[in-house]
PDB file of C-alpha atoms in Angstrom:
ATOM      1  CA  MET A   1       0.732  12.378  -3.009  1.00 31.00           C
ATOM      2  CA  SER A   2      -1.344  15.567  -3.092  1.00 32.00           C
ATOM      3  CA  ASN A   3      -3.604  17.150  -5.644  1.00 33.00           C
ATOM      4  CA  GLN A   4      -4.467  20.834  -5.336  1.00 32.00           C
ATOM      5  CA  GLN A   5      -7.389  22.791  -6.703  1.00 32.00           C
ATOM      6  CA  ILE A   6      -7.818  26.503  -6.023  1.00 31.00           C
ATOM      7  CA  LYS A   7     -11.060  28.421  -5.680  1.00 33.00           C
ATOM      8  CA  LEU A   8     -11.897  31.939  -4.520  1.00 31.00           C
ATOM      9  CA  GLY A   9     -13.345  32.769  -1.127  1.00 35.00           C
ATOM     10  CA  ILE A  10     -16.775  34.305  -0.662  1.00 34.00           C
ATOM     11  CA  ASN A  11     -17.257  37.909   0.503  1.00 37.00           C
ATOM     12  CA  THR A  12     -13.775  38.182   2.016  1.00 41.00           C
ATOM     13  CA  GLY A  13     -11.965  38.115  -1.319  1.00 44.00           C
ATOM     14  CA  LEU A  14      -9.445  35.758   0.265  1.00 50.00           C
ATOM     15  CA  MET A  15      -8.260  32.655  -1.525  1.00 70.00           C
ATOM     16  CA  LEU A  16      -9.283  29.159  -0.483  1.00 81.00           C
ATOM     17  CA  GLU A  17      -7.360  26.095  -1.558  1.00 89.00           C
ATOM     18  CA  ASN A  18      -8.712  22.545  -1.635  1.00 93.00           C
ATOM     19  CA  LEU A  19      -6.114  19.802  -1.243  1.00 93.00           C
ATOM     20  CA  THR A  20      -6.485  16.030  -1.408  1.00 96.00           C
ATOM     21  CA  ILE A  21      -3.725  14.095   0.349  1.00 96.00           C
ATOM     22  CA  LYS A  22      -3.511  10.293   0.161  1.00 96.00           C
ATOM     23  CA  GLN A  23      -1.482   8.352   2.708  1.00 96.00           C
ATOM     24  CA  LYS A  24      -0.823   4.790   3.814  1.00 97.00           C
ATOM     25  CA  ILE A  25      -1.411   4.139   7.509  1.00 97.00           C
ATOM     26  CA  ALA A  26      -0.540   1.097   9.632  1.00 97.00           C
ATOM     27  CA  VAL A  27      -0.563   0.142  13.302  1.00 97.00           C
ATOM     28  CA  THR A  28       0.412  -3.065  15.124  1.00 97.00           C
ATOM     29  CA  LEU A  29      -1.126  -4.447  18.324  1.00 97.00           C
ATOM     30  CA  ASP A  30       0.932  -6.842  20.465  1.00 97.00           C
ATOM     31  CA  PRO A  31       0.934  -8.062  24.095  1.00 97.00           C
ATOM     32  CA  ASN A  32       2.008  -4.592  25.247  1.00 96.00           C
ATOM     33  CA  SER A  33      -1.253  -3.140  23.883  1.00 96.00           C
ATOM     34  CA  GLY A  34      -3.275  -4.911  26.570  1.00 96.00           C
ATOM     35  CA  ALA A  35      -6.961  -3.973  26.490  1.00 96.00           C
ATOM     36  CA  ASN A  36      -6.227  -0.338  25.581  1.00 96.00           C
ATOM     37  CA  VAL A  37      -7.859   1.378  22.615  1.00 96.00           C
ATOM     38  CA  ILE A  38      -5.219   2.051  19.961  1.00 96.00           C
ATOM     39  CA  PRO A  39      -6.151   4.710  17.342  1.00 96.00           C
ATOM     40  CA  ILE A  40      -5.525   3.481  13.801  1.00 95.00           C
ATOM     41  CA  PHE A  41      -3.301   6.499  13.170  1.00 94.00           C
ATOM     42  CA  ASN A  42      -1.961   9.553  14.964  1.00 93.00           C
ATOM     43  CA  TYR A  43      -3.992  12.488  13.650  1.00 92.00           C
ATOM     44  CA  VAL A  44      -2.223  15.832  13.393  1.00 92.00           C
ATOM     45  CA  PRO A  45      -4.316  18.659  11.856  1.00 93.00           C
ATOM     46  CA  TYR A  46      -2.903  19.919   8.575  1.00 93.00           C
ATOM     47  CA  ALA A  47      -0.846  23.100   8.897  1.00 92.00           C
ATOM     48  CA  LYS A  48       0.801  25.344   6.334  1.00 88.00           C
ATOM     49  CA  SER A  49       2.625  28.590   7.016  1.00 84.00           C
ATOM     50  CA  GLY A  50       0.585  31.599   5.933  1.00 81.00           C
ATOM     51  CA  TYR A  51      -2.693  29.648   5.841  1.00 87.00           C
ATOM     52  CA  ARG A  52      -5.575  28.916   8.206  1.00 88.00           C
ATOM     53  CA  LEU A  53      -7.201  25.466   8.307  1.00 92.00           C
ATOM     54  CA  ILE A  54     -10.905  25.737   7.433  1.00 92.00           C
ATOM     55  CA  ASP A  55     -11.913  22.064   7.304  1.00 94.00           C
ATOM     56  CA  GLU A  56     -10.374  18.603   7.104  1.00 95.00           C
ATOM     57  CA  TYR A  57     -12.484  15.595   6.098  1.00 96.00           C
ATOM     58  CA  LEU A  58     -11.018  12.100   6.515  1.00 97.00           C
ATOM     59  CA  GLU A  59     -11.824   8.801   4.805  1.00 97.00           C
ATOM     60  CA  VAL A  60     -10.277   5.397   5.602  1.00 97.00           C
ATOM     61  CA  GLU A  61     -10.517   2.940   2.719  1.00 97.00           C
ATOM     62  CA  ASP A  62      -9.646  -0.736   2.326  1.00 97.00           C
ATOM     63  CA  LEU A  63      -8.875  -1.277   6.017  1.00 97.00           C
ATOM     64  CA  LYS A  64      -7.298  -4.720   6.438  1.00 97.00           C
ATOM     65  CA  ALA A  65      -5.718  -6.725   9.238  1.00 97.00           C
ATOM     66  CA  VAL A  66      -3.229  -9.588   9.395  1.00 97.00           C
ATOM     67  CA  SER A  67      -3.015 -11.611  12.620  1.00 96.00           C
ATOM     68  CA  TRP A  68      -0.428 -14.022  14.002  1.00 96.00           C
ATOM     69  CA  ILE A  69      -1.996 -15.900  16.914  1.00 95.00           C
ATOM     70  CA  TYR A  70      -0.106 -18.615  18.831  1.00 94.00           C
ATOM     71  CA  SER A  71      -1.431 -18.463  22.408  1.00 94.00           C
ATOM     72  CA  VAL A  72      -4.819 -20.176  21.886  1.00 93.00           C
ATOM     73  CA  SER A  73      -5.491 -23.710  20.754  1.00 91.00           C
ATOM     74  CA  PRO A  74      -5.232 -24.201  16.999  1.00 90.00           C
ATOM     75  CA  VAL A  75      -8.438 -24.467  14.985  1.00 86.00           C
ATOM     76  CA  GLU A  76      -8.720 -26.694  11.947  1.00 81.00           C
ATOM     77  CA  PHE A  77     -10.954 -25.335   9.244  1.00 75.00           C
ATOM     78  CA  PRO A  78     -13.712 -27.741   8.215  1.00 73.00           C
ATOM     79  CA  VAL A  79     -13.804 -29.772   5.042  1.00 74.00           C
ATOM     80  CA  PHE A  80     -17.284 -29.753   3.491  1.00 73.00           C
ATOM     81  CA  GLU A  81     -18.884 -32.632   1.644  1.00 74.00           C
ATOM     82  CA  LEU A  82     -20.405 -32.064  -1.759  1.00 77.00           C
ATOM     83  CA  GLU A  83     -23.885 -32.786  -0.423  1.00 76.00           C
ATOM     84  CA  ASP A  84     -23.601 -30.208   2.387  1.00 76.00           C
ATOM     85  CA  THR A  85     -26.101 -27.412   1.922  1.00 84.00           C
ATOM     86  CA  GLU A  86     -25.094 -23.766   1.711  1.00 82.00           C
ATOM     87  CA  SER A  87     -26.874 -23.002   4.994  1.00 85.00           C
ATOM     88  CA  LYS A  88     -25.010 -25.831   6.745  1.00 79.00           C
ATOM     89  CA  GLN A  89     -21.686 -24.540   5.461  1.00 80.00           C
ATOM     90  CA  LEU A  90     -22.545 -21.018   6.627  1.00 82.00           C
ATOM     91  CA  LEU A  91     -23.589 -22.204  10.103  1.00 84.00           C
ATOM     92  CA  THR A  92     -20.412 -24.269  10.429  1.00 76.00           C
ATOM     93  CA  ALA A  93     -18.280 -21.255   9.473  1.00 76.00           C
ATOM     94  CA  ILE A  94     -20.088 -18.994  11.985  1.00 83.00           C
ATOM     95  CA  ASN A  95     -19.702 -21.554  14.780  1.00 82.00           C
ATOM     96  CA  LEU A  96     -16.027 -21.895  13.922  1.00 80.00           C
ATOM     97  CA  GLU A  97     -15.528 -18.128  14.219  1.00 84.00           C
ATOM     98  CA  TRP A  98     -17.426 -17.542  17.449  1.00 88.00           C
ATOM     99  CA  LYS A  99     -17.286 -20.827  19.386  1.00 89.00           C
ATOM    100  CA  SER A 100     -13.610 -21.685  18.922  1.00 89.00           C
ATOM    101  CA  PRO A 101     -10.765 -20.597  21.245  1.00 93.00           C
ATOM    102  CA  ARG A 102     -10.254 -17.010  20.115  1.00 94.00           C
ATOM    103  CA  ILE A 103      -9.124 -13.494  20.891  1.00 96.00           C
ATOM    104  CA  GLN A 104     -11.562 -10.761  19.910  1.00 96.00           C
ATOM    105  CA  LEU A 105     -10.572  -7.660  17.979  1.00 97.00           C
ATOM    106  CA  ASP A 106     -13.056  -4.774  18.195  1.00 97.00           C
ATOM    107  CA  ILE A 107     -13.237  -1.745  15.930  1.00 97.00           C
ATOM    108  CA  VAL A 108     -14.328   1.239  17.988  1.00 96.00           C
ATOM    109  CA  CYS A 109     -15.295   4.783  17.029  1.00 96.00           C
ATOM    110  CA  GLN A 110     -14.873   8.043  18.900  1.00 94.00           C
ATOM    111  CA  ILE A 111     -16.887  11.217  18.125  1.00 93.00           C
ATOM    112  CA  ASP A 112     -15.781  14.820  18.775  1.00 90.00           C
ATOM    113  CA  GLY A 113     -12.635  13.889  20.689  1.00 84.00           C
ATOM    114  CA  THR A 114     -14.441  12.387  23.691  1.00 83.00           C
ATOM    115  CA  LEU A 115     -13.106   9.326  25.527  1.00 81.00           C
ATOM    116  CA  ASN A 116     -16.350   7.477  24.851  1.00 90.00           C
ATOM    117  CA  TRP A 117     -15.327   4.781  22.358  1.00 95.00           C
ATOM    118  CA  GLN A 118     -18.253   2.933  20.756  1.00 95.00           C
ATOM    119  CA  ARG A 119     -17.831  -0.596  19.404  1.00 96.00           C
ATOM    120  CA  ILE A 120     -18.946  -0.799  15.766  1.00 95.00           C
ATOM    121  CA  ALA A 121     -17.532  -4.192  14.673  1.00 96.00           C
ATOM    122  CA  ALA A 122     -15.897  -7.334  16.105  1.00 96.00           C
ATOM    123  CA  TYR A 123     -13.667 -10.036  14.634  1.00 95.00           C
ATOM    124  CA  SER A 124     -12.402 -13.360  15.987  1.00 94.00           C
ATOM    125  CA  LEU A 125      -8.641 -13.856  15.922  1.00 95.00           C
ATOM    126  CA  LEU A 126      -8.020 -17.581  15.580  1.00 93.00           C
ATOM    127  CA  ASN A 127      -4.930 -19.778  15.564  1.00 92.00           C
ATOM    128  CA  SER A 128      -5.750 -21.133  12.118  1.00 85.00           C
ATOM    129  CA  ASP A 129      -3.992 -24.438  11.717  1.00 78.00           C
ATOM    130  CA  PRO A 130      -1.853 -25.089   9.675  1.00 80.00           C
ATOM    131  CA  TYR A 131      -1.444 -21.499   8.400  1.00 82.00           C
ATOM    132  CA  PRO A 132       0.877 -19.125  10.302  1.00 82.00           C
ATOM    133  CA  TYR A 133      -1.338 -16.065   9.856  1.00 88.00           C
ATOM    134  CA  ARG A 134      -4.830 -14.957   8.864  1.00 91.00           C
ATOM    135  CA  GLU A 135      -6.119 -11.955   6.895  1.00 94.00           C
ATOM    136  CA  TYR A 136      -9.252  -9.882   7.575  1.00 94.00           C
ATOM    137  CA  SER A 137     -11.070  -7.228   5.563  1.00 96.00           C
ATOM    138  CA  LEU A 138     -12.319  -4.480   7.901  1.00 96.00           C
ATOM    139  CA  GLY A 139     -14.139  -2.296   5.353  1.00 95.00           C
ATOM    140  CA  ASN A 140     -14.259   1.411   4.464  1.00 96.00           C
ATOM    141  CA  HIS A 141     -14.945   4.159   7.000  1.00 96.00           C
ATOM    142  CA  ALA A 142     -15.811   7.837   6.456  1.00 96.00           C
ATOM    143  CA  LEU A 143     -14.500   9.687   9.522  1.00 95.00           C
ATOM    144  CA  GLY A 144     -15.593  13.166   8.462  1.00 94.00           C
ATOM    145  CA  ASN A 145     -14.002  15.975  10.453  1.00 94.00           C
ATOM    146  CA  ASN A 146     -14.971  14.865  13.962  1.00 94.00           C
ATOM    147  CA  SER A 147     -14.321  11.148  14.508  1.00 95.00           C
ATOM    148  CA  MET A 148     -11.548   8.582  14.884  1.00 95.00           C
ATOM    149  CA  LEU A 149     -11.338   4.801  14.589  1.00 96.00           C
ATOM    150  CA  GLY A 150      -9.559   2.676  17.151  1.00 96.00           C
ATOM    151  CA  LEU A 151      -8.687  -0.994  17.721  1.00 97.00           C
ATOM    152  CA  GLN A 152      -9.173  -2.832  20.985  1.00 97.00           C
ATOM    153  CA  VAL A 153      -8.412  -6.423  21.974  1.00 97.00           C
ATOM    154  CA  ARG A 154     -11.114  -7.986  24.160  1.00 95.00           C
ATOM    155  CA  ASN A 155     -10.772 -10.974  26.498  1.00 96.00           C
ATOM    156  CA  VAL A 156     -13.640 -13.376  25.735  1.00 95.00           C
ATOM    157  CA  GLY A 157     -12.378 -16.151  27.984  1.00 95.00           C
ATOM    158  CA  PHE A 158      -9.061 -16.954  26.294  1.00 95.00           C
ATOM    159  CA  GLY A 159      -6.989 -13.922  27.309  1.00 95.00           C
ATOM    160  CA  LEU A 160      -5.531 -10.990  25.396  1.00 97.00           C
ATOM    161  CA  LEU A 161      -2.602 -10.990  22.980  1.00 96.00           C
ATOM    162  CA  GLN A 162       0.223 -12.867  24.659  1.00 95.00           C
ATOM    163  CA  ASN A 163       3.785 -14.064  24.379  1.00 94.00           C
ATOM    164  CA  SER A 164       3.923 -17.858  24.103  1.00 90.00           C
ATOM    165  CA  VAL A 165       6.571 -20.492  23.522  1.00 89.00           C
ATOM    166  CA  LYS A 166       5.427 -20.749  19.912  1.00 88.00           C
ATOM    167  CA  GLY A 167       5.607 -17.013  19.201  1.00 91.00           C
ATOM    168  CA  GLN A 168       4.253 -13.568  19.967  1.00 95.00           C
ATOM    169  CA  ASP A 169       0.613 -12.757  19.201  1.00 96.00           C
ATOM    170  CA  LYS A 170       0.204  -9.627  17.109  1.00 96.00           C
ATOM    171  CA  VAL A 171      -2.226  -7.938  14.736  1.00 97.00           C
ATOM    172  CA  THR A 172      -1.177  -5.443  12.059  1.00 97.00           C
ATOM    173  CA  THR A 173      -3.806  -3.267  10.407  1.00 97.00           C
ATOM    174  CA  TYR A 174      -3.238  -1.066   7.383  1.00 97.00           C
ATOM    175  CA  ALA A 175      -5.368   1.146   5.125  1.00 97.00           C
ATOM    176  CA  ASN A 176      -5.474   4.047   2.681  1.00 97.00           C
ATOM    177  CA  LEU A 177      -6.178   7.392   4.318  1.00 97.00           C
ATOM    178  CA  THR A 178      -7.558  10.264   2.226  1.00 97.00           C
ATOM    179  CA  ARG A 179      -7.556  13.786   3.673  1.00 96.00           C
ATOM    180  CA  PHE A 180      -9.778  16.399   2.010  1.00 96.00           C
ATOM    181  CA  ILE A 181      -8.447  19.736   3.235  1.00 95.00           C
ATOM    182  CA  THR A 182      -9.664  23.319   2.825  1.00 94.00           C
ATOM    183  CA  ILE A 183      -7.278  26.102   3.827  1.00 92.00           C
ATOM    184  CA  GLU A 184      -7.499  29.867   3.593  1.00 85.00           C
ATOM    185  CA  LYS A 185      -4.644  32.130   2.594  1.00 80.00           C
ATOM    186  CA  LEU A 186      -3.961  34.689   5.309  1.00 80.00           C
ATOM    187  CA  VAL A 187      -3.404  38.319   4.410  1.00 77.00           C
ATOM    188  CA  ASP A 188      -0.114  39.588   5.802  1.00 75.00           C
ATOM    189  CA  THR A 189       0.279  42.968   4.079  1.00 84.00           C
ATOM    190  CA  SER A 190      -1.989  46.048   4.235  1.00 88.00           C
ATOM    191  CA  VAL A 191      -1.375  49.246   2.283  1.00 93.00           C
ATOM    192  CA  LYS A 192      -3.145  52.591   2.638  1.00 95.00           C
ATOM    193  CA  ILE A 193      -3.701  54.048  -0.826  1.00 95.00           C
ATOM    194  CA  VAL A 194      -3.321  57.810  -1.051  1.00 96.00           C
ATOM    195  CA  ASN A 195      -5.941  59.358  -3.332  1.00 96.00           C
ATOM    196  CA  ASN A 196      -7.435  62.619  -4.494  1.00 96.00           C
ATOM    197  CA  ILE A 197     -10.897  62.356  -6.030  1.00 97.00           C
ATOM    198  CA  THR A 198     -12.242  65.245  -8.102  1.00 96.00           C
ATOM    199  CA  ASN A 199     -15.177  65.865 -10.432  1.00 96.00           C
ATOM    200  CA  ILE A 200     -13.088  64.411 -13.260  1.00 96.00           C
ATOM    201  CA  ALA A 201     -13.036  60.616 -13.428  1.00 96.00           C
ATOM    202  CA  ALA A 202      -9.540  59.276 -12.699  1.00 97.00           C
ATOM    203  CA  THR A 203      -7.742  56.216 -11.393  1.00 97.00           C
ATOM    204  CA  ILE A 204      -7.809  55.943  -7.597  1.00 97.00           C
ATOM    205  CA  VAL A 205      -6.520  52.330  -7.264  1.00 97.00           C
ATOM    206  CA  ASN A 206      -4.039  50.807  -9.694  1.00 97.00           C
ATOM    207  CA  ALA A 207      -4.371  47.237 -10.970  1.00 96.00           C
ATOM    208  CA  ASN A 208      -2.647  44.660  -8.746  1.00 94.00           C
ATOM    209  CA  PRO A 209      -2.608  40.911  -9.579  1.00 91.00           C
ATOM    210  CA  ASN A 210      -1.472  40.136  -5.998  1.00 86.00           C
ATOM    211  CA  ARG A 211      -4.501  41.766  -4.415  1.00 88.00           C
ATOM    212  CA  LYS A 212      -6.296  39.647  -1.770  1.00 84.00           C
ATOM    213  CA  GLY A 213      -8.747  42.266  -0.535  1.00 89.00           C
ATOM    214  CA  LEU A 214      -9.758  45.917  -0.980  1.00 93.00           C
ATOM    215  CA  THR A 215     -11.869  48.215   1.183  1.00 95.00           C
ATOM    216  CA  PHE A 216     -13.217  51.754   0.728  1.00 97.00           C
ATOM    217  CA  PHE A 217     -14.469  54.004   3.545  1.00 97.00           C
ATOM    218  CA  ASN A 218     -15.854  57.449   2.776  1.00 96.00           C
ATOM    219  CA  SER A 219     -14.590  59.488   5.710  1.00 95.00           C
ATOM    220  CA  SER A 220     -15.354  62.756   3.878  1.00 95.00           C
ATOM    221  CA  ASN A 221     -18.580  64.775   3.682  1.00 95.00           C
ATOM    222  CA  ILE A 222     -18.869  64.421  -0.104  1.00 95.00           C
ATOM    223  CA  ILE A 223     -20.563  61.680  -2.142  1.00 97.00           C
ATOM    224  CA  VAL A 224     -18.048  59.604  -4.119  1.00 97.00           C
ATOM    225  CA  TYR A 225     -18.777  57.375  -7.123  1.00 98.00           C
ATOM    226  CA  ILE A 226     -16.532  54.361  -7.804  1.00 97.00           C
ATOM    227  CA  ASP A 227     -16.365  51.959 -10.740  1.00 97.00           C
ATOM    228  CA  SER A 228     -14.080  49.465 -12.440  1.00 96.00           C
ATOM    229  CA  VAL A 229     -14.388  51.376 -15.723  1.00 96.00           C
ATOM    230  CA  SER A 230     -13.038  54.822 -16.463  1.00 96.00           C
ATOM    231  CA  THR A 231     -16.435  56.241 -17.507  1.00 96.00           C
ATOM    232  CA  VAL A 232     -17.681  56.365 -13.931  1.00 97.00           C
ATOM    233  CA  SER A 233     -20.237  59.136 -13.320  1.00 96.00           C
ATOM    234  CA  SER A 234     -23.053  60.083 -10.966  1.00 95.00           C
ATOM    235  CA  THR A 235     -25.468  58.119 -13.179  1.00 95.00           C
ATOM    236  CA  SER A 236     -23.247  55.156 -14.060  1.00 96.00           C
ATOM    237  CA  TYR A 237     -21.178  53.620 -11.276  1.00 97.00           C
ATOM    238  CA  LEU A 238     -20.352  50.392  -9.440  1.00 96.00           C
ATOM    239  CA  VAL A 239     -20.891  51.797  -5.963  1.00 96.00           C
ATOM    240  CA  LYS A 240     -22.085  55.105  -4.548  1.00 97.00           C
ATOM    241  CA  LEU A 241     -20.381  56.024  -1.286  1.00 97.00           C
ATOM    242  CA  LYS A 242     -22.235  58.542   0.804  1.00 96.00           C
ATOM    243  CA  PRO A 243     -20.403  60.104   3.766  1.00 96.00           C
ATOM    244  CA  GLY A 244     -19.748  57.319   6.306  1.00 95.00           C
ATOM    245  CA  ASP A 245     -20.367  54.470   3.820  1.00 96.00           C
ATOM    246  CA  TYR A 246     -18.106  51.392   3.653  1.00 96.00           C
ATOM    247  CA  TYR A 247     -17.529  49.038   0.708  1.00 96.00           C
ATOM    248  CA  GLU A 248     -15.528  45.809   0.531  1.00 94.00           C
ATOM    249  CA  ALA A 249     -14.606  44.276  -2.822  1.00 93.00           C
ATOM    250  CA  PRO A 250     -16.452  40.942  -3.119  1.00 90.00           C
ATOM    251  CA  ALA A 251     -15.370  37.586  -4.511  1.00 81.00           C
ATOM    252  CA  PRO A 252     -14.466  36.736  -7.160  1.00 84.00           C
ATOM    253  CA  LEU A 253     -11.940  39.445  -6.402  1.00 87.00           C
ATOM    254  CA  TYR A 254     -11.341  41.998  -9.125  1.00 94.00           C
ATOM    255  CA  THR A 255      -7.620  42.830  -9.403  1.00 94.00           C
ATOM    256  CA  GLY A 256      -7.859  45.590 -12.014  1.00 96.00           C
ATOM    257  CA  ALA A 257      -7.922  49.354 -11.563  1.00 97.00           C
ATOM    258  CA  TYR A 258     -10.678  51.340  -9.828  1.00 98.00           C
ATOM    259  CA  TYR A 259     -11.820  54.826 -10.890  1.00 98.00           C
ATOM    260  CA  GLY A 260     -13.555  57.514  -8.869  1.00 97.00           C
ATOM    261  CA  ARG A 261     -15.101  60.949  -9.142  1.00 97.00           C
ATOM    262  CA  THR A 262     -17.325  63.404  -7.340  1.00 96.00           C
ATOM    263  CA  VAL A 263     -20.025  65.677  -8.700  1.00 93.00           C
ATOM    264  CA  SER A 264     -18.150  68.766  -7.574  1.00 90.00           C
ATOM    265  CA  ASP A 265     -15.215  69.680  -5.371  1.00 92.00           C
ATOM    266  CA  SER A 266     -12.466  67.223  -4.436  1.00 95.00           C
ATOM    267  CA  THR A 267     -11.872  64.922  -1.500  1.00 96.00           C
ATOM    268  CA  ALA A 268      -9.974  61.895  -0.262  1.00 96.00           C
ATOM    269  CA  ILE A 269     -11.312  58.660   1.236  1.00 96.00           C
ATOM    270  CA  ASP A 270      -9.757  55.798   3.199  1.00 96.00           C
ATOM    271  CA  ILE A 271      -8.700  52.941   0.888  1.00 96.00           C
ATOM    272  CA  ARG A 272      -6.931  49.813   2.143  1.00 95.00           C
ATOM    273  CA  GLU A 273      -5.460  47.141  -0.139  1.00 93.00           C
ATOM    274  CA  PHE A 274      -4.539  43.700   1.291  1.00 89.00           C
ATOM    275  CA  MET A 275      -1.920  41.379  -0.202  1.00 80.00           C
TER     276      MET A 275
END
């Protein structure tokens, strides 16, 4: 699902579009994964014909994992007595997680496309008797525009994910991926506007709702006055173009008509309209 919001570019007069795309992602690790780092999704930069990608910001939310572990000895979860203190229950749970036969799942992070994966979290994958699987909450992660999350199985003395007579070890992770995308509309048409500017104010550029950019270059030896109103004069104008001066219509881009005049004589200047 995507949600688009449009805003104007700055200085160039080109149009920027902001898109928000939400996706479900999932990846499964099994004995074939070995000790390799497996990215949580295959990132392909957003592309749209006629547009240039300006920025893409990624957020991973509600990352979860479900594990099926058969190759290590089963672990029975403790039953607490009513008189057991909260600290005793917590210590028992921690010892169960980290001192039992286990396979370790690491979350690793990569910055700027390097191969240097950094471990940022670790979880114990247990054979939780009598349940056939176990669920984990792996949190939310803002990736920005320069990082990636990966999953890696680590051998902590009990091996990696394996095939056993009781079943195949595997871990499936899934999450919501949000992509905040900024793209810029590319200009693919340029028109040279023929003009004749005299000492009587007149239209030199017609209104055009499809305009993406407009430039004026005074290649003559006469001063030219330009405005967006028809009353342009040497004392009231939007821009005064001396010989050799250049002007580019700013954002927010005006798509109406432009008017021009000189003080005396007539001339022509170089005008380019982009669509």
